[in-house]
């Protein structure tokens, strides 16, 4: 029935008001959307083209402690392949407690470590399997009292595999602390670390007059991260050095927002851990995700089975 003219006018006013309010909300929404598009920096990437990398600088070594003195001879034989100080081992214990309580220890599938004493001590102390028990068939990650450390042996059970890689060594210089010992010696101290990727028993990279360029450090750092795509592990810890991390991460930061670049470029403290997402923008890690699921499986006609069978028989007779 027709509304009285007065009521009809009131309703028209109400409808006009609602339409005006709706248009205004739409304009506001579009405006907010435009602002959001202008400020949004988030991005999506397929999960199977990403890895999580946990970067760790070694704990305090004797060469780090010596740097705090006014006079230090960095070429001293006493600093050769420097091991961890007692404070350094305390830092290891603190980081181990953190990765255990946070659940990170159970996520890591591989530990890559620079083949120097301080990095291997840090790696096995943080990510190793705990105290070693005599009579266990598996070899220990570190033998008791390695390098007069006074530490208990560390088990290789209930922990990820450890792989020594020279590509993540510290920037080569005249410092004796950056010269490694022989692999033969390391194998007696760290029986469960895999040294198979290291070709030379003695250190052929270090020399008293060798000073590696920053560009060389960056090149091997980026090659190392590219090499990770040949591995199937998705959660990888890398225990390495301050200079290696500084030069490599600063290079990656050049293509990032200034805030991110600043974060990447910060110097690592001793025994500091930072997590990073490594993204494959090429075809290096082209394996499909084990979690992806192709729709419409099992394949077939979306109709009753008797009708589908008849339809398929008809299609088969035409072929």
Coordinates of C-alpha atoms in Angstrom, one line a residue:
X1 CA 0.0 0.0 0.0
X2 CA 1.1 3.6 -0.7
X3 CA 2.7 5.4 2.2
X4 CA 1.3 8.8 3.4
X5 CA 3.3 11.5 1.6
X6 CA 4.8 12.7 4.9
X7 CA 6.0 9.2 5.8
X8 CA 7.2 8.6 2.2
X9 CA 9.3 11.8 2.3
X10 CA 10.8 10.8 5.6
X11 CA 11.6 7.3 4.2
X12 CA 13.2 8.9 1.1
X13 CA 15.3 11.1 3.4
X14 CA 16.3 8.0 5.3
X15 CA 17.2 6.1 2.2
X16 CA 19.2 9.1 0.8
X17 CA 21.0 9.4 4.1
X18 CA 21.9 5.7 4.1
X19 CA 23.1 5.9 0.5
X20 CA 25.2 9.0 1.2
X21 CA 26.6 7.2 4.3
X22 CA 27.4 4.1 2.3
X23 CA 29.1 6.1 -0.5
X24 CA 31.1 7.9 2.1
X25 CA 32.2 4.7 3.7
X26 CA 33.2 3.3 0.3
X27 CA 35.2 6.4 -0.4
X28 CA 36.9 6.1 3.0
X29 CA 37.5 2.4 2.4
X30 CA 39.0 3.0 -1.0
X31 CA 41.1 5.8 0.4
X32 CA 42.4 3.5 3.2
X33 CA 43.0 0.7 0.6
X34 CA 45.1 3.1 -1.5
X35 CA 47.1 4.2 1.5
X36 CA 47.6 0.6 2.5
X37 CA 48.8 -0.3 -1.1
X38 CA 51.2 2.6 -1.0
X39 CA 52.7 1.5 2.4
X40 CA 52.5 -2.2 2.2
X41 CA 55.9 -4.0 1.9
X42 CA 54.9 -7.5 2.7
X43 CA 55.4 -10.2 0.1
X44 CA 54.4 -13.8 -0.4
X45 CA 56.7 -16.5 -1.5
X46 CA 56.3 -20.3 -1.9
X47 CA 57.4 -22.1 1.3
X48 CA 59.4 -24.7 -0.6
X49 CA 61.5 -21.9 -2.0
X50 CA 62.5 -20.8 1.5
X51 CA 64.8 -22.1 4.2
X52 CA 65.3 -20.8 7.7
X53 CA 69.0 -20.2 8.6
X54 CA 70.2 -19.7 12.2
X55 CA 73.4 -17.7 12.2
X56 CA 75.6 -17.9 15.2
X57 CA 78.9 -16.2 15.9
X58 CA 81.3 -18.3 18.1
X59 CA 81.5 -17.6 21.8
X60 CA 84.4 -15.6 23.3
X61 CA 87.8 -17.0 22.3
X62 CA 91.2 -16.2 23.9
X63 CA 92.0 -13.9 21.0
X64 CA 88.8 -11.9 21.8
X65 CA 89.9 -11.6 25.4
X66 CA 93.3 -10.5 24.3
X67 CA 91.9 -7.7 22.2
X68 CA 90.7 -6.0 25.4
X69 CA 94.3 -5.5 26.6
X70 CA 96.2 -2.4 25.6
X71 CA 99.0 -4.3 23.9
X72 CA 98.4 -7.5 21.9
X73 CA 100.4 -9.3 19.3
X74 CA 97.9 -10.8 17.0
X75 CA 100.6 -12.9 15.3
X76 CA 101.5 -14.6 18.6
X77 CA 101.7 -18.4 18.4
X78 CA 99.8 -18.5 21.7
X79 CA 96.7 -17.4 19.8
X80 CA 97.0 -20.0 17.1
X81 CA 93.5 -21.5 16.3
X82 CA 92.2 -19.8 19.5
X83 CA 89.9 -21.9 21.6
X84 CA 87.1 -20.7 24.0
X85 CA 87.7 -18.9 27.3
X86 CA 85.9 -20.0 30.4
X87 CA 83.6 -17.0 29.8
X88 CA 83.1 -18.3 26.3
X89 CA 81.9 -21.7 27.6
X90 CA 79.5 -19.9 29.9
X91 CA 78.1 -18.1 26.9
X92 CA 77.7 -21.5 25.2
X93 CA 75.8 -22.8 28.1
X94 CA 73.4 -19.8 28.1
X95 CA 72.7 -20.2 24.4
X96 CA 72.2 -23.9 24.7
X97 CA 69.6 -23.3 27.4
X98 CA 67.8 -20.8 25.1
X99 CA 67.7 -23.1 22.1
X100 CA 66.4 -25.9 24.3
X101 CA 63.7 -24.0 26.1
X102 CA 62.5 -22.3 22.9
X103 CA 62.2 -25.6 21.0
X104 CA 64.7 -24.5 18.4
X105 CA 67.0 -27.4 19.2
X106 CA 64.4 -29.9 17.9
X107 CA 63.8 -28.0 14.7
X108 CA 67.4 -27.8 13.4
X109 CA 68.2 -30.4 10.8
X110 CA 71.8 -29.6 10.1
X111 CA 74.6 -27.7 11.8
X112 CA 77.3 -26.2 9.5
X113 CA 80.4 -25.1 11.2
X114 CA 83.6 -23.3 10.4
X115 CA 86.5 -25.7 11.0
X116 CA 88.3 -23.7 13.7
X117 CA 88.5 -24.7 17.3
X118 CA 86.4 -21.9 18.7
X119 CA 83.5 -22.4 16.2
X120 CA 83.5 -26.2 16.6
X121 CA 83.5 -25.9 20.4
X122 CA 80.6 -23.4 20.2
X123 CA 78.6 -25.6 17.8
X124 CA 78.8 -28.8 19.7
X125 CA 78.3 -27.1 23.0
X126 CA 75.1 -25.4 21.8
X127 CA 73.6 -27.9 19.5
X128 CA 75.1 -31.2 20.6
X129 CA 73.4 -34.1 22.3
X130 CA 74.4 -33.5 25.9
X131 CA 76.8 -35.5 28.1
X132 CA 78.4 -38.5 26.4
X133 CA 78.1 -41.9 28.1
X134 CA 80.9 -44.5 27.8
X135 CA 79.8 -47.7 26.1
X136 CA 77.5 -45.9 23.6
X137 CA 78.2 -47.1 20.1
X138 CA 77.9 -43.6 18.5
X139 CA 81.1 -41.5 18.6
X140 CA 81.1 -38.3 20.7
X141 CA 80.9 -34.9 19.1
X142 CA 83.7 -33.8 21.4
X143 CA 86.0 -35.8 23.6
X144 CA 86.4 -35.1 27.3
X145 CA 88.6 -32.1 28.1
X146 CA 89.2 -31.2 24.4
X147 CA 92.0 -28.6 24.2
X148 CA 92.2 -28.6 28.0
X149 CA 88.7 -27.2 28.2
X150 CA 87.8 -29.1 31.3
X151 CA 84.5 -30.0 29.7
X152 CA 82.6 -33.3 29.7
X153 CA 82.4 -35.2 26.5
X154 CA 79.5 -34.3 24.3
X155 CA 77.2 -36.9 22.7
X156 CA 76.3 -37.1 19.0
X157 CA 72.9 -38.7 19.9
X158 CA 69.6 -36.9 19.7
X159 CA 71.0 -34.0 17.8
X160 CA 71.4 -33.0 14.1
X161 CA 74.4 -33.9 12.0
X162 CA 77.4 -31.6 12.0
X163 CA 79.2 -30.6 8.8
X164 CA 82.5 -28.7 8.7
X165 CA 82.7 -26.2 5.7
X166 CA 85.7 -24.0 5.0
X167 CA 83.5 -21.5 3.1
X168 CA 82.3 -20.0 6.3
X169 CA 85.7 -19.4 7.9
X170 CA 86.7 -16.0 9.1
X171 CA 88.2 -13.5 6.8
X172 CA 91.8 -14.6 6.2
X173 CA 94.5 -12.4 7.6
X174 CA 97.8 -12.4 9.3
X175 CA 96.1 -13.2 12.6
X176 CA 97.3 -16.5 14.0
X177 CA 93.9 -17.0 15.6
X178 CA 92.4 -17.5 12.1
X179 CA 94.8 -20.4 11.1
X180 CA 93.2 -23.8 11.6
X181 CA 94.8 -26.9 12.9
X182 CA 95.1 -30.1 10.9
X183 CA 91.9 -32.1 10.1
X184 CA 93.7 -35.2 11.5
X185 CA 94.0 -33.4 14.9
X186 CA 90.4 -32.2 14.7
X187 CA 89.1 -35.7 14.1
X188 CA 90.6 -36.9 17.4
X189 CA 88.9 -34.1 19.3
X190 CA 85.6 -34.0 17.4
X191 CA 85.0 -37.6 16.2
X192 CA 81.4 -37.1 15.1
X193 CA 81.8 -33.9 13.0
X194 CA 81.9 -34.7 9.3
X195 CA 85.0 -33.2 7.7
X196 CA 84.5 -35.0 4.3
X197 CA 84.1 -31.7 2.4
X198 CA 87.6 -30.4 3.4
X199 CA 90.2 -31.6 0.9
X200 CA 93.4 -30.6 2.6
X201 CA 94.6 -31.9 6.0
X202 CA 96.7 -28.9 6.7
X203 CA 95.5 -25.3 6.3
X204 CA 96.5 -24.2 2.8
X205 CA 94.4 -21.1 2.9
X206 CA 96.0 -19.2 5.7
X207 CA 99.4 -17.5 5.3
X208 CA 101.5 -15.0 7.3
X209 CA 101.2 -12.6 4.4
X210 CA 97.7 -13.4 3.2
X211 CA 95.1 -10.7 3.6
X212 CA 91.7 -11.7 2.0
X213 CA 89.7 -8.9 0.4
X214 CA 86.3 -8.0 1.5
X215 CA 85.0 -8.9 -1.9
X216 CA 86.4 -12.4 -1.6
X217 CA 84.7 -13.0 1.7
X218 CA 81.4 -11.8 0.3
X219 CA 81.8 -14.1 -2.8
X220 CA 82.3 -17.2 -0.7
X221 CA 79.6 -16.2 1.7
X222 CA 77.0 -15.8 -1.0
X223 CA 78.3 -19.0 -2.7
X224 CA 77.7 -20.8 0.6
X225 CA 74.1 -19.6 0.8
X226 CA 73.5 -20.7 -2.8
X227 CA 75.0 -24.1 -2.0
X228 CA 72.5 -24.6 0.8
X229 CA 69.9 -25.1 -2.0
X230 CA 71.6 -28.3 -2.9
X231 CA 70.7 -29.6 0.6
X232 CA 67.3 -30.9 1.4
X233 CA 67.3 -29.6 5.0
X234 CA 65.0 -26.6 5.6
X235 CA 66.2 -25.5 9.1
X236 CA 70.0 -25.0 9.2
X237 CA 72.3 -23.6 11.8
X238 CA 75.6 -22.0 10.7
X239 CA 78.3 -21.4 13.4
X240 CA 80.8 -19.0 12.0
X241 CA 82.7 -15.7 12.6
X242 CA 82.1 -12.0 13.0
X243 CA 83.9 -10.7 9.9
X244 CA 82.3 -13.4 7.7
X245 CA 78.8 -12.5 8.9
X246 CA 79.4 -8.7 8.7
X247 CA 80.6 -8.6 5.1
X248 CA 78.1 -11.2 3.8
X249 CA 75.0 -9.8 5.4
X250 CA 75.8 -6.2 4.6
X251 CA 75.9 -7.2 0.9
X252 CA 72.5 -8.9 1.1
X253 CA 71.2 -5.8 2.9
X254 CA 72.0 -3.5 -0.1
X255 CA 68.8 -4.4 -1.8
X256 CA 66.6 -4.0 1.3
X257 CA 64.7 -1.2 3.0
X258 CA 67.2 0.9 5.1
X259 CA 65.7 -0.4 8.3
X260 CA 66.3 -4.0 7.3
X261 CA 69.7 -3.2 5.9
X262 CA 70.7 -1.6 9.2
X263 CA 69.5 -4.7 11.1
X264 CA 71.4 -7.1 8.8
X265 CA 74.5 -5.0 9.1
X266 CA 74.8 -5.0 12.9
X267 CA 77.9 -6.6 14.2
X268 CA 77.3 -9.9 16.0
X269 CA 78.2 -10.2 19.6
X270 CA 80.0 -13.4 20.8
X271 CA 77.6 -16.3 20.9
X272 CA 74.7 -14.3 19.4
X273 CA 72.1 -16.1 17.3
X274 CA 69.9 -14.5 14.7
X275 CA 67.4 -16.3 12.5
X276 CA 67.1 -15.4 8.8
X277 CA 64.8 -16.6 6.0
X278 CA 66.8 -17.6 2.8
X279 CA 64.6 -17.1 -0.3
X280 CA 65.3 -18.8 -3.6
X281 CA 64.6 -16.3 -6.4
X282 CA 66.0 -18.6 -9.1
X283 CA 65.7 -22.3 -9.9
X284 CA 68.2 -23.5 -7.3
X285 CA 65.5 -24.9 -5.0
X286 CA 62.8 -25.9 -7.4
X287 CA 61.6 -29.0 -5.6
X288 CA 57.9 -28.9 -4.9
X289 CA 56.6 -28.6 -1.3
X290 CA 55.7 -31.8 0.6
X291 CA 52.8 -29.9 2.1
X292 CA 51.2 -28.7 -1.1
X293 CA 48.2 -30.6 -2.3
X294 CA 46.8 -30.5 -5.8
X295 CA 43.0 -30.1 -5.8
X296 CA 40.5 -32.6 -7.2
X297 CA 42.2 -35.8 -6.1
X298 CA 41.2 -38.5 -6.9
X299 CA 40.5 -37.2 -10.5
X300 CA 37.1 -38.1 -12.0
X301 CA 33.7 -36.8 -13.1
X302 CA 31.7 -35.0 -10.5
X303 CA 28.5 -37.1 -10.8
X304 CA 27.0 -40.3 -9.5
X305 CA 29.2 -43.3 -10.1
X306 CA 26.8 -45.2 -12.4
X307 CA 26.4 -42.1 -14.6
X308 CA 30.2 -41.4 -14.5
X309 CA 30.9 -45.0 -15.5
X310 CA 28.5 -44.8 -18.5
X311 CA 30.0 -41.4 -19.5
X312 CA 33.6 -42.8 -19.3
X313 CA 32.6 -45.9 -21.4
X314 CA 31.1 -43.6 -24.0
X315 CA 34.2 -41.5 -24.2
X316 CA 36.4 -44.6 -24.4
X317 CA 34.3 -45.9 -27.3
X318 CA 35.0 -42.8 -29.3
X319 CA 38.8 -43.2 -29.0

